[in-house]
């Protein structure tokens, strides 16, 4: 009964919809033709019913004034996205409101016969104008001429206070165009308010405040670095797909900020009348949920503490202003009374000498010269001068030291940023928070550094010596005791040291021991610092690790699909017990992944260590891995070019996070199609950090005794000499791009085109201007060739033989997203790594110097045919 009624109701709705759509004329709901008018009570509604346009009176506002606006059609409360005549309301007492599209394609808002507002869009020589409200909320006037129909005017280019997907915050240096968002005067009055948000040539967002005819900076986002703003570190925001298009500094050409939500929810960013940028999401119920709001604590106010000072928020978010070391308040009395406008000035002038040119970096020079104090975890100052993307922290320090007008530098964004003498708008993040990853080095005379460290040095030396002696003694004692206990129990110790990760803890762990005391078991559990799952829970969740739940075979064990009692789906990686291997990889993965969180990395939900069982629990990825699509003749068609490009970009962003943003500098070392998982919306997530290693701060290339990875994806220097660096990941990434574009496995290549590998093959075609033949036939017809060829070009840069020729990931991310910058020409590949797996070949590739790793260990690690 119920279902029949439902079907009948559905049919009725469908019928009604059909009638409406076929009605024609003004009833066509979303379009007004030229000559037609919209009355005070008429509405145009977008095709899928999301937006409507018509006259409104703001809630709580003057009922005598009406405005033409674009509104959300499905929200419970009146939600205005755009207002036409915000400063020229129609006064209903003086005349009826109407909106007319003229024969020349101009939209007029009228009060009776008087024109209150007009679009000023002149379209000489065009005809058949229409006004359409689109599904994304854009109100568009188009018209036709001999060449076809084109958009003549659109509301997205004339925003009010709301920023939605499809809009831009743009700055076009070439023609001076700029999209600015201006707040309402109050919630009940859409007139132009005090606050304006826009993008600046430094690729920073600003909110300006105009008060009494004066325009002052109210807030600043901080520099755009590696996919987010230095001053808005909250990752959650970038989850909504914020992107800077165009050429940011150092090029500083045309730029725009856009955001593309990763699901179909409706989001809007509003610059509120109080100057606070806020993001809301429309729920299915028609209510709005607050997603994000710009922090409103005083320290975020632009340069609250004045020049050369940092602002720290106390427990009540009240500002504490402190001059930098080497600076003092310009007017101590005012400053101490809380009037910080004059800021701080140098207490001792810089010597501006280059005596320290040839002393080692970092140490305070002995007498004379200038040095640096470091201020950690800050929103970097305004007015940065961008150096080039190449170089390192040392060359950046040198550049600043050798330049008398340089007052500070920072290399934490991966570029060399320098500042002049005044340092403006510095906010100190709380240590340990997401934002606390940018460090500022402020130049001060070395004499100051010495004074403050002279007495300290002695104290520090004494303390260090005492601590070291105590540690050594206790370590020796513990080691002796432990050995005695072990001997008593008859447990042999396997040499499984993990030099780079937490050596102190490692000493008391021995996961591989066949029998362990209860005490040790609980010790291990604590080390996870993660939700711990009971083995029984996971066994139940995966139906006792049944074959039917198996998702695949990873490097060191099997992966199963599971369902927790609450219904949540999980992926369970159970490390192989029999091989006795993977111990290191396991610990690596747990410690690393727990720390690494990014939308393009697979999230670790927890772990389980019980006896010999070592299990990792991940979020479940319904679409499995990239190779399951790419190399499957049936499913590869599902990956259109847009999706493929999104995957390339997503992987690049994940790598960027691993290489730079995570602060740990993680090299993945086994990047490949089967390690790229896809979520419900086909967003890529990098998985399997088992082989990643943590780099120390300054190391950028490490020689490893163990070569792990997958043939075909390994860079020459890694495969041959065991040298790995972030640039070896770049190489693997280049191979991955080629696979994504060609839809061919790199390992399938030695059967084709003679004995060329994928690199040689791609180079040959690309160099011979036949690059288009590389594109997967499944998408060749529909894919924009220019974009695809640009990716091939980038891939060929990434797979260059010499690590130092390859671009770094920040460069890749920067240039992939902009089509205007010119890519350098890649060098031709000379070395082509063959994918033969003969044992003699292997001996050449791998060195095993350390006896603790058996040869067996190496081969198993190597020969995962994946
Ligand atoms: C149209 O032009 C007039 C006069 O130049 C100006 O006052 C008005 O603000 C313009 N309208 C829009 C929507 O730009
Ligand atoms: C309508 O279209 C817009 C833009 O394409 C989309 O974001 C929205 O989800 C659609 N709404 C519905 C109800 O289909
Ligand atoms: C305008 O519309 C009319 C009627 O639909 C059509 O005949 C004419 O070709 C159109 N003009 C242009 C320039 O598209
Ligand atoms: C306010 O002033 C700043 C700098 O003086 C300028 O860049 C900005 O464009 C101005 N804002 C507006 C809305 O005029
Ligand atoms: C989109 O994502 C948000 C945040 O995860 C979620 O709250 C919302 O329900 C999602 N919307 C849809 C349509 O899935
Ligand atoms: C703070 O100091 C500045 C400059 O000395 C002065 O112009 C301003 O009036 C002072 N503000 C207050 C609130 O005293
Ligand atoms: C460092 O510079 C000084 C002069 O400032 C020079 O005398 C000295 O030889 C230099 N040392 C080295 C190792 O270059
Ligand atoms: C120190 O470096 C600067 C800039 O690189 C250079 O001009 C200067 O000659 C150097 N001084 C010495 C003593 O090497
Ligand atoms: C010196 O540093 C200032 C501030 O960072 C910068 O504007 C200037 O271009 C630099 N000069 C040279 C020669 O690099």
Coordinates of C-alpha atoms in Angstrom, one line a residue, residues 483-703:
X483 CA 71.0 -9.3 29.6
X484 CA 71.0 -11.3 32.7
X485 CA 67.2 -11.6 32.7
X486 CA 67.3 -12.6 29.1
X487 CA 69.9 -15.2 29.6
X488 CA 67.9 -16.6 32.5
X489 CA 64.8 -17.0 30.3
X490 CA 66.9 -18.3 27.5
X491 CA 65.7 -15.8 25.0
X492 CA 68.0 -15.1 22.1
X493 CA 68.3 -11.5 21.0
X494 CA 67.8 -10.8 17.4
X495 CA 69.7 -7.8 16.1
X496 CA 67.0 -5.5 14.9
X497 CA 68.1 -2.0 15.6
X498 CA 66.3 0.9 14.3
X499 CA 68.9 3.6 14.2
X500 CA 66.7 6.5 13.0
X501 CA 63.7 6.0 15.1
X502 CA 63.5 6.4 18.9
X503 CA 66.6 4.5 19.7
X504 CA 66.0 4.8 23.4
X505 CA 62.7 3.0 23.2
X506 CA 64.0 0.5 20.8
X507 CA 66.4 -0.8 23.3
X508 CA 63.7 -2.2 25.4
X509 CA 61.5 -3.6 22.7
X510 CA 61.9 -6.8 21.0
X511 CA 58.7 -7.6 19.1
X512 CA 60.1 -10.7 17.5
X513 CA 60.9 -12.5 20.7
X514 CA 58.8 -15.7 20.7
X515 CA 57.7 -15.4 24.3
X516 CA 57.1 -12.2 26.2
X517 CA 56.2 -11.4 29.8
X518 CA 52.9 -9.7 30.5
X519 CA 54.8 -6.7 31.6
X520 CA 56.5 -6.3 28.3
X521 CA 53.3 -6.7 26.5
X522 CA 51.8 -3.7 28.1
X523 CA 54.9 -1.7 27.5
X524 CA 54.5 -2.2 23.8
X525 CA 50.9 -1.2 23.9
X526 CA 51.8 2.1 25.4
X527 CA 54.3 2.8 22.6
X528 CA 51.6 2.9 20.0
X529 CA 50.1 6.2 21.3
X530 CA 47.1 5.2 19.2
X531 CA 43.8 3.5 19.9
X532 CA 44.6 -0.1 20.6
X533 CA 42.3 -2.8 19.2
X534 CA 42.0 -6.1 20.9
X535 CA 42.9 -9.0 18.6
X536 CA 39.5 -10.6 19.2
X537 CA 37.7 -7.5 18.0
X538 CA 39.7 -7.5 14.7
X539 CA 39.2 -11.2 14.3
X540 CA 35.5 -10.8 14.6
X541 CA 35.5 -7.7 12.4
X542 CA 37.2 -9.6 9.6
X543 CA 35.3 -12.8 10.1
X544 CA 38.5 -14.5 11.4
X545 CA 40.6 -13.0 8.6
X546 CA 38.6 -15.0 6.1
X547 CA 39.8 -15.2 2.5
X548 CA 36.5 -13.7 1.3
X549 CA 37.4 -10.5 3.2
X550 CA 40.9 -10.2 1.8
X551 CA 41.5 -7.0 -0.1
X552 CA 45.1 -7.6 -1.1
X553 CA 48.6 -8.4 -0.3
X554 CA 50.8 -5.7 1.0
X555 CA 54.5 -5.8 1.4
X556 CA 54.6 -7.5 4.7
X557 CA 51.3 -9.1 5.1
X558 CA 47.7 -9.4 4.0
X559 CA 45.1 -6.7 4.1
X560 CA 41.5 -7.5 5.0
X561 CA 38.3 -5.6 5.0
X562 CA 36.5 -5.5 8.3
X563 CA 33.4 -4.1 9.9
X564 CA 33.5 -2.9 13.5
X565 CA 30.5 -3.6 15.8
X566 CA 29.4 0.0 15.2
X567 CA 29.2 -0.6 11.5
X568 CA 32.4 1.3 10.6
X569 CA 34.3 -0.2 7.8
X570 CA 38.0 -0.6 8.2
X571 CA 41.0 -2.1 6.4
X572 CA 43.1 -4.4 8.6
X573 CA 46.7 -5.1 7.7
X574 CA 48.0 -8.2 9.4
X575 CA 51.7 -8.6 9.2
X576 CA 52.9 -12.0 8.3
X577 CA 53.8 -14.1 11.2
X578 CA 55.8 -16.8 9.5
X579 CA 58.3 -14.7 7.7
X580 CA 59.4 -13.1 11.0
X581 CA 59.9 -10.0 8.9
X582 CA 58.5 -6.6 8.7
X583 CA 59.2 -5.7 12.3
X584 CA 61.0 -2.6 11.4
X585 CA 58.5 -1.7 8.8
X586 CA 55.8 -2.2 11.2
X587 CA 57.2 0.1 13.8
X588 CA 58.0 2.6 11.1
X589 CA 54.5 2.6 9.9
X590 CA 52.9 3.0 13.3
X591 CA 55.1 5.8 14.5
X592 CA 55.0 7.7 11.3
X593 CA 51.5 7.3 10.2
X594 CA 50.2 8.2 13.6
X595 CA 51.9 11.6 13.2
X596 CA 51.1 12.2 9.6
X597 CA 47.6 13.4 8.8
X598 CA 46.7 14.8 5.4
X599 CA 43.7 14.4 3.1
X600 CA 45.9 12.6 0.6
X601 CA 47.4 10.2 3.1
X602 CA 45.6 7.1 4.3
X603 CA 44.6 7.5 7.9
X604 CA 45.7 5.1 10.5
X605 CA 42.9 4.4 13.0
X606 CA 44.8 2.2 15.4
X607 CA 46.9 -0.8 16.0
X608 CA 47.0 -4.1 17.7
X609 CA 50.0 -5.8 19.1
X610 CA 49.3 -9.1 20.9
X611 CA 51.9 -11.8 21.2
X612 CA 53.2 -12.3 17.7
X613 CA 50.3 -10.5 16.1
X614 CA 51.1 -7.1 14.7
X615 CA 48.1 -5.5 13.1
X616 CA 47.4 -2.0 11.7
X617 CA 43.9 -0.7 11.3
X618 CA 43.3 1.9 8.5
X619 CA 40.3 3.7 7.2
X620 CA 38.6 1.7 4.5
X621 CA 38.9 2.9 0.9
X622 CA 35.9 1.7 -1.0
X623 CA 37.5 2.2 -4.4
X624 CA 40.6 0.1 -3.6
X625 CA 43.8 1.1 -5.3
X626 CA 44.7 3.0 -8.4
X627 CA 46.1 0.1 -10.3
X628 CA 42.8 -1.7 -9.9
X629 CA 41.3 1.0 -12.2
X630 CA 44.2 2.0 -14.3
X631 CA 45.3 -1.4 -15.5
X632 CA 41.8 -3.0 -15.8
X633 CA 40.5 -2.9 -19.3
X634 CA 36.9 -2.6 -18.1
X635 CA 37.3 0.0 -15.4
X636 CA 40.0 2.3 -16.9
X637 CA 37.2 4.1 -18.8
X638 CA 35.8 5.3 -15.5
X639 CA 38.9 7.4 -15.0
X640 CA 38.3 10.3 -17.2
X641 CA 41.0 13.0 -17.6
X642 CA 39.7 15.2 -14.8
X643 CA 39.8 12.4 -12.4
X644 CA 43.3 11.4 -13.5
X645 CA 44.5 14.9 -13.2
X646 CA 43.0 15.1 -9.7
X647 CA 44.8 12.0 -8.8
X648 CA 48.1 13.3 -10.0
X649 CA 47.5 16.6 -8.1
X650 CA 46.4 14.8 -5.0
X651 CA 49.4 12.5 -4.9
X652 CA 51.7 15.5 -5.4
X653 CA 50.0 17.2 -2.5
X654 CA 50.4 14.2 -0.3
X655 CA 54.1 14.0 -1.2
X656 CA 54.5 17.7 -0.5
X657 CA 53.2 17.0 2.9
X658 CA 55.5 14.1 3.4
X659 CA 58.5 15.8 2.1
X660 CA 58.1 19.2 3.6
X661 CA 55.0 20.1 5.6
X662 CA 55.1 17.2 8.0
X663 CA 58.4 18.5 9.5
X664 CA 59.7 15.0 9.7
X665 CA 60.8 15.0 6.0
X666 CA 59.6 11.6 5.2
X667 CA 60.7 9.8 2.0
X668 CA 58.1 7.3 1.0
X669 CA 60.5 5.1 -1.0
X670 CA 57.8 2.8 -2.5
X671 CA 55.4 5.1 -4.4
X672 CA 53.5 3.2 -7.0
X673 CA 50.0 2.7 -8.4
X674 CA 49.1 0.0 -6.0
X675 CA 50.0 2.2 -3.1
X676 CA 47.6 4.9 -4.2
X677 CA 44.2 4.2 -2.7
X678 CA 41.0 5.9 -3.8
X679 CA 38.2 7.1 -1.6
X680 CA 34.5 7.3 -2.5
X681 CA 35.0 10.4 -4.5
X682 CA 38.1 9.1 -6.2
X683 CA 40.4 11.3 -4.1
X684 CA 43.9 9.6 -4.0
X685 CA 45.4 8.7 -0.7
X686 CA 49.0 7.5 -0.4
X687 CA 49.3 4.3 1.6
X688 CA 52.1 2.1 2.9
X689 CA 54.7 4.1 4.6
X690 CA 56.4 1.0 5.8
X691 CA 59.6 1.9 4.1
X692 CA 59.6 5.5 4.8
X693 CA 62.4 6.9 6.9
X694 CA 62.7 10.0 8.9
X695 CA 65.3 12.4 7.8
X696 CA 67.2 14.5 10.3
X697 CA 66.8 18.2 9.8
X698 CA 69.7 18.9 7.5
X699 CA 70.2 15.6 5.7
X700 CA 68.9 15.6 2.3
X701 CA 70.5 12.5 1.0
X702 CA 71.0 9.4 2.9
X703 CA 72.9 6.3 2.0

